[in-house]
XYZ file of C-alpha atoms in Angstrom:
504
model
C 3.237 -30.155 6.975
C -0.130 -29.738 5.319
C -3.140 -27.651 6.308
C -4.890 -28.383 9.580
C -7.601 -31.014 9.368
C -11.073 -29.464 9.512
C -11.834 -31.496 12.629
C -9.030 -29.681 14.485
C -10.284 -26.979 16.856
C -9.077 -23.438 16.245
C -9.068 -20.772 18.946
C -9.019 -17.000 18.697
C -7.961 -15.010 21.737
C -9.097 -11.399 21.675
C -12.558 -10.726 20.309
C -12.340 -7.260 18.797
C -13.028 -6.582 15.135
C -10.019 -8.539 13.884
C -10.493 -11.420 16.294
C -14.121 -11.820 15.280
C -13.189 -11.665 11.601
C -10.502 -14.347 11.899
C -12.837 -16.556 13.904
C -15.513 -16.205 11.225
C -13.034 -17.204 8.504
C -11.996 -20.367 10.367
C -15.604 -21.163 11.232
C -16.936 -20.833 7.681
C -14.008 -22.981 6.482
C -15.359 -25.787 8.665
C -13.353 -25.796 11.906
C -14.705 -25.963 15.445
C -13.855 -22.502 16.806
C -13.401 -21.329 20.376
C -13.439 -17.702 21.411
C -11.694 -16.369 24.503
C -11.434 -12.849 25.856
C -9.983 -11.719 29.169
C -12.974 -9.434 29.727
C -15.982 -11.308 31.076
C -18.867 -11.532 28.629
C -16.994 -10.349 25.556
C -16.501 -13.795 24.081
C -20.261 -14.392 24.265
C -20.945 -10.997 22.681
C -18.467 -11.798 19.916
C -20.157 -15.147 19.248
C -23.502 -13.378 18.961
C -22.033 -10.816 16.569
C -20.525 -13.565 14.393
C -23.861 -15.352 14.401
C -25.555 -12.173 13.172
C -23.048 -11.883 10.336
C -23.715 -15.496 9.380
C -27.411 -14.594 9.175
C -26.548 -11.793 6.746
C -24.546 -14.199 4.615
C -27.636 -16.395 4.361
C -29.702 -13.365 3.346
C -27.158 -12.594 0.618
C -27.240 -16.261 -0.474
C -23.545 -16.709 0.224
C -24.298 -19.367 2.823
C -27.165 -21.810 3.141
C -29.267 -21.969 6.276
C -27.948 -25.467 6.968
C -24.338 -24.263 6.655
C -25.081 -21.389 9.012
C -26.647 -23.678 11.600
C -23.708 -26.079 11.407
C -21.256 -23.189 11.808
C -23.102 -21.859 14.832
C -22.957 -25.296 16.400
C -19.164 -25.315 15.978
C -18.697 -21.900 17.626
C -18.124 -21.855 21.373
C -17.194 -18.946 23.620
C -15.126 -20.031 26.634
C -14.243 -18.372 29.903
C -10.850 -19.931 30.623
C -7.656 -20.522 28.664
C -7.719 -24.110 29.897
C -10.652 -24.719 27.533
C -8.221 -24.313 24.611
C -6.065 -27.295 25.621
C -6.926 -29.475 22.607
C -6.738 -26.727 19.964
C -4.402 -27.255 17.007
C -4.119 -23.531 16.282
C -4.480 -20.509 18.540
C -4.430 -17.033 16.989
C -4.034 -14.068 19.315
C -5.524 -10.725 18.309
C -5.121 -8.761 21.528
C -3.741 -5.304 22.316
C -0.708 -4.271 20.225
C 1.692 -4.341 23.151
C 4.682 -6.642 23.303
C 4.388 -7.373 27.025
C 0.672 -8.178 26.776
C 1.169 -10.583 23.888
C 4.151 -12.300 25.492
C 2.347 -12.813 28.787
C -0.661 -14.289 26.989
C 1.428 -16.650 24.876
C 3.418 -17.889 27.868
C 0.117 -18.703 29.556
C -1.070 -20.510 26.423
C 2.087 -22.647 26.363
C 1.137 -23.972 29.778
C -2.192 -25.124 28.349
C -1.790 -26.336 24.759
C 0.297 -29.220 23.421
C 3.845 -28.610 22.193
C 2.858 -29.113 18.572
C -0.036 -26.630 18.694
C 0.553 -23.855 16.171
C 0.593 -20.467 17.890
C 0.062 -17.329 15.812
C -0.168 -13.576 16.196
C -2.140 -11.187 14.041
C 0.154 -8.272 14.871
C 0.590 -5.630 12.200
C 3.321 -3.588 13.845
C 5.296 -5.679 16.349
C 8.179 -8.025 15.665
C 7.088 -11.655 15.416
C 10.596 -12.610 16.543
C 10.337 -10.445 19.651
C 6.908 -11.793 20.599
C 8.067 -15.380 20.101
C 11.253 -14.745 22.043
C 9.369 -15.249 25.304
C 8.190 -18.744 24.349
C 9.532 -22.087 25.481
C 8.958 -23.522 21.975
C 9.377 -20.515 19.644
C 9.695 -22.713 16.547
C 5.913 -23.238 16.375
C 5.137 -19.513 16.500
C 4.256 -17.515 13.340
C 2.619 -14.320 12.263
C -0.754 -14.622 10.526
C -1.464 -11.056 9.471
C -5.025 -10.781 8.179
C -6.334 -7.552 6.688
C -9.491 -5.848 7.857
C -12.219 -6.953 7.261
C -10.761 -10.443 7.509
C -13.784 -12.306 6.038
C -13.661 -10.158 2.879
C -10.027 -9.346 2.132
C -8.141 -12.290 0.629
C -4.553 -11.544 1.668
C -2.794 -13.133 4.640
C 0.874 -12.413 5.326
C 2.451 -15.528 6.832
C 5.415 -14.194 8.771
C 8.319 -16.337 9.917
C 10.186 -15.056 12.950
C 13.901 -15.666 13.366
C 13.202 -18.858 15.341
C 10.160 -20.103 13.403
C 10.498 -23.647 12.136
C 9.797 -23.895 8.408
C 7.403 -26.809 8.932
C 5.132 -24.688 11.110
C 5.308 -21.756 8.704
C 4.264 -24.165 5.946
C 1.371 -25.461 8.063
C 0.180 -21.901 8.647
C 0.524 -21.058 4.941
C -1.398 -24.121 3.787
C -4.082 -23.605 6.410
C -4.654 -20.011 5.281
C -4.929 -21.239 1.699
C -7.379 -23.967 2.742
C -9.494 -21.237 4.322
C -9.878 -19.620 0.899
C -7.274 -16.934 1.494
C -4.282 -15.939 -0.627
C -1.234 -16.346 1.611
C 2.151 -14.778 0.965
C 5.275 -15.860 2.831
C 7.568 -13.243 4.314
C 10.387 -12.896 6.787
C 9.984 -10.897 9.978
C 10.774 -7.332 8.917
C 9.252 -4.021 10.061
C 5.896 -3.629 8.329
C 6.182 -7.122 6.794
C 5.462 -6.693 3.060
C 2.471 -4.403 2.708
C 3.101 -1.895 5.478
C 6.771 -1.644 4.509
C 6.394 -1.220 0.754
C 3.276 0.991 0.988
C 4.857 3.794 3.053
C 5.712 6.002 0.034
C 2.089 6.007 -1.135
C 1.226 8.096 1.907
C 4.573 9.807 2.466
C 4.935 11.274 -1.020
C 1.365 12.571 -1.092
C 1.945 14.295 2.240
C 5.299 15.657 1.019
C 3.674 17.221 -2.052
C 1.083 18.836 0.219
C 3.668 20.053 2.748
C 5.666 21.688 -0.052
C 2.442 23.443 -1.174
C 2.686 21.661 -4.495
C -0.981 20.633 -4.484
C -3.963 20.349 -2.162
C -5.269 16.976 -0.879
C -8.211 16.801 -3.278
C -5.959 17.362 -6.293
C -3.331 14.845 -5.154
C -6.026 12.234 -4.543
C -7.648 12.868 -7.930
C -4.310 12.477 -9.741
C -3.492 9.235 -7.885
C -6.907 7.815 -8.806
C -7.502 9.149 -12.289
C -3.953 9.056 -13.608
C -2.196 6.526 -11.374
C -5.075 4.050 -11.345
C -5.098 3.693 -7.552
C -8.505 2.927 -6.089
C -8.248 5.717 -3.515
C -5.934 8.648 -2.998
C -3.620 8.824 0.011
C -5.565 11.510 1.852
C -8.968 9.862 1.531
C -7.520 6.446 2.328
C -5.861 7.614 5.549
C -9.124 9.303 6.534
C -10.775 5.902 6.106
C -8.058 3.988 7.976
C -7.815 6.600 10.733
C -5.002 9.143 10.874
C -3.897 7.869 14.275
C -3.741 4.277 13.038
C -1.877 5.154 9.832
C 0.582 7.408 11.645
C 1.183 4.754 14.291
C 2.190 2.218 11.639
C 4.454 4.791 9.973
C 6.160 5.581 13.289
C 6.545 1.871 14.063
C 8.253 1.160 10.736
C 10.430 4.304 11.030
C 11.592 3.419 14.551
C 12.143 -0.231 13.666
C 14.420 0.808 10.789
C 16.440 2.958 13.196
C 14.828 6.178 11.959
C 15.738 5.600 8.316
C 14.967 8.910 6.572
C 13.059 7.075 3.824
C 10.336 6.257 6.366
C 10.204 9.647 8.107
C 6.663 10.428 9.356
C 4.757 13.483 8.167
C 4.614 16.586 10.356
C 1.340 17.591 8.690
C -0.214 14.259 9.658
C 1.149 14.674 13.208
C -0.668 18.008 13.500
C -3.853 16.382 12.229
C -3.646 13.689 14.911
C -2.811 16.228 17.618
C -5.905 18.224 16.673
C -8.133 15.144 17.015
C -9.003 15.128 13.323
C -8.601 11.388 12.851
C -10.720 10.933 9.740
C -14.158 9.516 9.183
C -14.463 8.137 12.698
C -14.253 11.647 14.198
C -16.049 13.412 11.354
C -13.003 15.323 10.201
C -9.549 14.453 8.895
C -7.940 15.777 5.753
C -11.533 16.161 4.631
C -14.691 17.246 6.452
C -16.915 14.153 6.729
C -19.671 15.746 8.751
C -23.199 15.577 7.400
C -23.804 18.259 4.812
C -20.128 19.116 4.376
C -19.049 19.837 0.815
C -16.231 17.745 -0.616
C -13.490 19.980 -2.057
C -12.963 19.668 -5.796
C -9.545 18.991 -7.299
C -7.908 21.775 -9.203
C -8.935 21.477 -12.852
C -7.607 23.860 -15.479
C -9.904 26.004 -17.581
C -10.294 25.037 -21.264
C -7.369 25.967 -23.492
C -6.769 25.787 -27.232
C -4.799 22.717 -28.333
C -1.661 23.204 -30.399
C -1.892 22.614 -34.128
C 1.081 20.266 -33.994
C 3.770 18.866 -31.729
C 7.298 17.730 -32.446
C 8.163 14.393 -30.848
C 11.833 14.101 -29.953
C 12.270 10.389 -29.311
C 9.544 7.881 -28.535
C 8.480 9.321 -25.130
C 9.519 6.113 -23.358
C 6.818 5.031 -20.850
C 4.492 7.676 -22.357
C 4.875 6.490 -25.954
C 1.161 5.714 -26.158
C 0.511 9.452 -26.165
C 1.737 9.773 -29.741
C -1.125 7.614 -31.046
C -3.632 9.494 -28.899
C -2.411 12.852 -30.193
C -2.793 11.732 -33.782
C -6.267 10.350 -33.068
C -7.213 13.769 -31.716
C -6.349 15.295 -35.096
C -3.150 16.972 -33.957
C -0.157 16.584 -36.256
C 2.875 14.788 -34.828
C 6.216 15.608 -36.401
C 8.822 13.099 -35.336
C 12.508 13.773 -34.922
C 14.825 10.919 -34.051
C 16.784 11.568 -30.899
C 18.474 8.930 -28.801
C 16.788 8.709 -25.418
C 14.416 11.566 -26.177
C 11.281 11.698 -24.045
C 9.773 15.077 -24.829
C 7.409 16.989 -27.072
C 8.228 20.418 -28.467
C 5.229 22.723 -28.655
C 4.627 25.349 -31.383
C 5.739 28.184 -29.103
C 9.078 26.470 -28.534
C 8.326 25.203 -25.024
C 8.942 21.569 -24.160
C 6.599 19.021 -22.594
C 8.548 16.373 -20.682
C 7.562 13.213 -18.802
C 8.300 13.548 -15.072
C 11.916 12.506 -14.568
C 12.710 13.693 -11.048
C 13.998 17.109 -12.072
C 12.344 20.467 -11.442
C 11.003 22.757 -14.144
C 12.916 25.688 -12.660
C 16.161 24.010 -13.762
C 15.316 24.541 -17.437
C 14.060 27.139 -19.841
C 10.355 26.939 -20.651
C 9.559 23.355 -19.636
C 6.275 21.823 -18.488
C 6.393 18.367 -16.931
C 3.541 15.861 -17.189
C 2.976 13.023 -14.741
C 3.143 9.271 -15.174
C -0.123 7.459 -15.900
C -0.982 3.808 -15.440
C -2.655 3.860 -18.856
C -2.589 7.097 -20.838
C -5.546 6.034 -22.945
C -7.753 5.199 -19.955
C -6.557 8.032 -17.695
C -9.153 10.743 -17.191
C -6.811 13.288 -15.587
C -3.217 14.337 -16.145
C -1.125 16.527 -13.869
C 1.171 19.227 -15.264
C 3.968 20.926 -13.362
C 5.854 24.123 -14.124
C 7.729 26.953 -12.442
C 6.865 30.643 -12.329
C 9.253 31.409 -15.216
C 7.538 29.024 -17.630
C 5.799 31.000 -20.361
C 2.022 31.280 -20.244
C 1.870 30.131 -23.866
C 3.707 26.886 -23.084
C 1.409 26.145 -20.144
C -1.663 26.886 -22.254
C -0.474 24.716 -25.159
C 0.370 21.828 -22.830
C -2.997 22.139 -21.116
C -4.901 22.311 -24.396
C -3.039 19.309 -25.753
C -4.138 16.989 -22.952
C -7.650 18.437 -22.942
C -7.873 17.593 -26.642
C -7.136 13.996 -25.642
C -10.210 14.031 -23.381
C -8.292 14.514 -20.125
C -8.951 16.840 -17.241
C -5.795 18.740 -16.399
C -4.535 19.558 -12.905
C -1.719 22.083 -12.820
C 0.424 21.691 -9.697
C 3.527 23.453 -8.398
C 7.087 22.789 -9.504
C 7.257 19.373 -7.821
C 10.209 17.154 -8.795
C 8.881 13.724 -9.744
C 5.354 15.133 -9.571
C 2.783 12.844 -7.869
C 2.340 9.447 -9.503
C 5.894 9.125 -10.822
C 7.706 9.769 -7.534
C 5.254 7.546 -5.650
C 5.656 4.594 -8.018
C 9.451 5.008 -8.149
C 9.773 4.868 -4.373
C 7.405 1.901 -4.086
C 9.496 0.015 -6.656
C 12.690 0.857 -4.761
C 11.405 -0.445 -1.421
C 9.986 -3.560 -3.094
C 13.254 -4.381 -4.857
C 15.198 -3.855 -1.633
C 12.806 -6.097 0.305
C 13.279 -8.933 -2.177
C 17.056 -8.452 -2.209
C 17.084 -8.787 1.579
C 15.092 -12.008 1.528
C 11.834 -10.616 2.880
C 9.695 -12.183 0.143
C 9.712 -13.190 -3.506
C 8.901 -10.797 -6.347
C 5.674 -12.696 -6.985
C 4.578 -12.513 -3.355
C 5.391 -8.798 -3.137
C 3.260 -8.091 -6.210
C 0.436 -10.262 -4.867
C 0.581 -8.599 -1.456
C 0.411 -5.068 -2.853
C -2.415 -5.842 -5.254
C -4.549 -7.717 -2.737
C -3.527 -6.017 0.506
C -3.886 -2.383 -0.588
C -5.586 -2.746 -3.979
C -2.748 -1.321 -6.077
C -3.489 -1.466 -9.805
C -0.147 -3.213 -10.387
C 2.436 -4.808 -8.166
C 5.795 -2.969 -7.942
C 7.561 -5.471 -10.184
C 4.710 -5.330 -12.698
C 5.153 -1.538 -12.759
C 8.894 -1.945 -13.208
C 8.527 -4.320 -16.130
C 6.254 -1.810 -17.846
C 8.494 1.171 -17.182
C 11.872 -0.503 -17.596
C 14.244 -1.735 -14.908
C 16.242 1.474 -14.889
C 13.311 3.917 -14.782
C 12.797 4.145 -11.007
C 16.497 4.463 -10.226
C 16.994 7.195 -12.839
C 14.108 9.257 -11.450
C 15.230 8.825 -7.844
C 18.818 9.738 -8.779
C 17.559 13.067 -10.109
C 15.457 13.694 -7.003
C 18.415 12.833 -4.789
C 20.486 15.458 -6.595
C 17.927 18.071 -5.505
C 17.211 16.681 -2.025
C 20.312 15.062 -0.568
C 18.739 14.168 2.782
C 18.815 10.532 1.673
C 15.040 10.268 1.367
C 15.258 9.712 -2.384
C 18.622 7.996 -2.628
C 17.987 4.796 -4.607
C 18.992 1.646 -2.768
C 21.971 -0.458 -3.777
C 19.481 -3.238 -4.489
C 17.666 -1.035 -7.025
C 20.958 -0.201 -8.741
C 21.861 -3.894 -8.961
C 18.355 -4.738 -10.167
C 18.562 -2.117 -12.924
C 21.972 -3.359 -14.054
C 21.074 -7.053 -13.952
C 20.062 -7.232 -17.617
C 21.733 -4.062 -18.884
C 24.946 -3.600 -20.802
C 28.090 -3.437 -18.733
C 31.452 -1.828 -19.236
C 34.219 -4.254 -20.177
C 36.544 -2.804 -17.554
C 35.970 -0.834 -14.352
């Protein structure tokens, strides 16, 4: 099946923020659009609000006045479900409750034709479970738009267990015809984005709960070293702590309380206290007028070392060697198979985060992963209380000489960026192995849905197939709760192009 013809009416049931956004997308694409809400008057209010947004698009020269007028003429609020009888697509965006959605969809089946495409915009419920109440479940799909729907390009097209491939294809092609970037995925908790993104929040909260670093420092490292647009604490304040925690709990419960998705107790306390983020004026940060934003921890200036000894090529951090030379610091190279460390003049070692803790070794400072060591403006260092002051000072001065701000955090295995990226890669690889989506669609979803600088498979290709599994193996040795145990899929992925033993 191809995309719906533009003459085909589209209906949106539920006229909150998401419902209005989806309706606007279909309307601007050229469809006649009908709005229905169970609360009297809300459909009319939604139509007025959409009309006002169309006016703003004209003001911004993104729409002509004639296009706006034509769109307004195609928009019609209705007071009864019966008015949706000739619609080719109905998208529901009502309360996130299974019983409410099922009751609505059963009522719609009594009204629309049997080949009408029915869709849900749910972000947390099972598409299979919602469609299970339908007489014709094969024509039911998930169309998960991201807020704000008119601006964000990604749409997850979710096939339930009973969804017919022809209807999933129609939904996919229609979303693409509307100017969106659709990705196809199977019905799994969290779909693609909300499943694979859990570690971005969870690992930041875990670092905080272990007193490894404060929120402002974690956020700064994720942005300025990891290349993420926002840090986890500021992003959840924007989303709403209650909303973010609800999604986390939904995914955790749906995976039968898999320890890898365990919610954060610190976030639970934040929600219990009513500090939900920007919408309440206070979350991880104080957003009230006049409140000062806390600064990330930044180390005081230190003298750079006169030289460093490079043992090996530093692996994913190999670019640092060129930067060190450009800063006028001598690099003495010593060949060592698999070496990924620098030896400082005082004898201490500077090692790329590998999942181990500094306390396990004598005089070691770890440095975090960066998206791009040349472009990064901040680097995190980690050490234990037994690390010599000279080693910490030399490591700090080295990165400062490269033009980086330095944040010194606690002895955190895997640090901040490295453990986050490793866990994201693991969940992404497992999702693909289980048939949730393709590698390409996972990368597209994570870049467009949550603005990651790279998709998980793009990260993995940069770092090497075995990098994430090796780091998680080390973390699992320290924390054997299962939270960091690499998946079987990640092990198989890492071995897929590697050398194998001739015999078991």
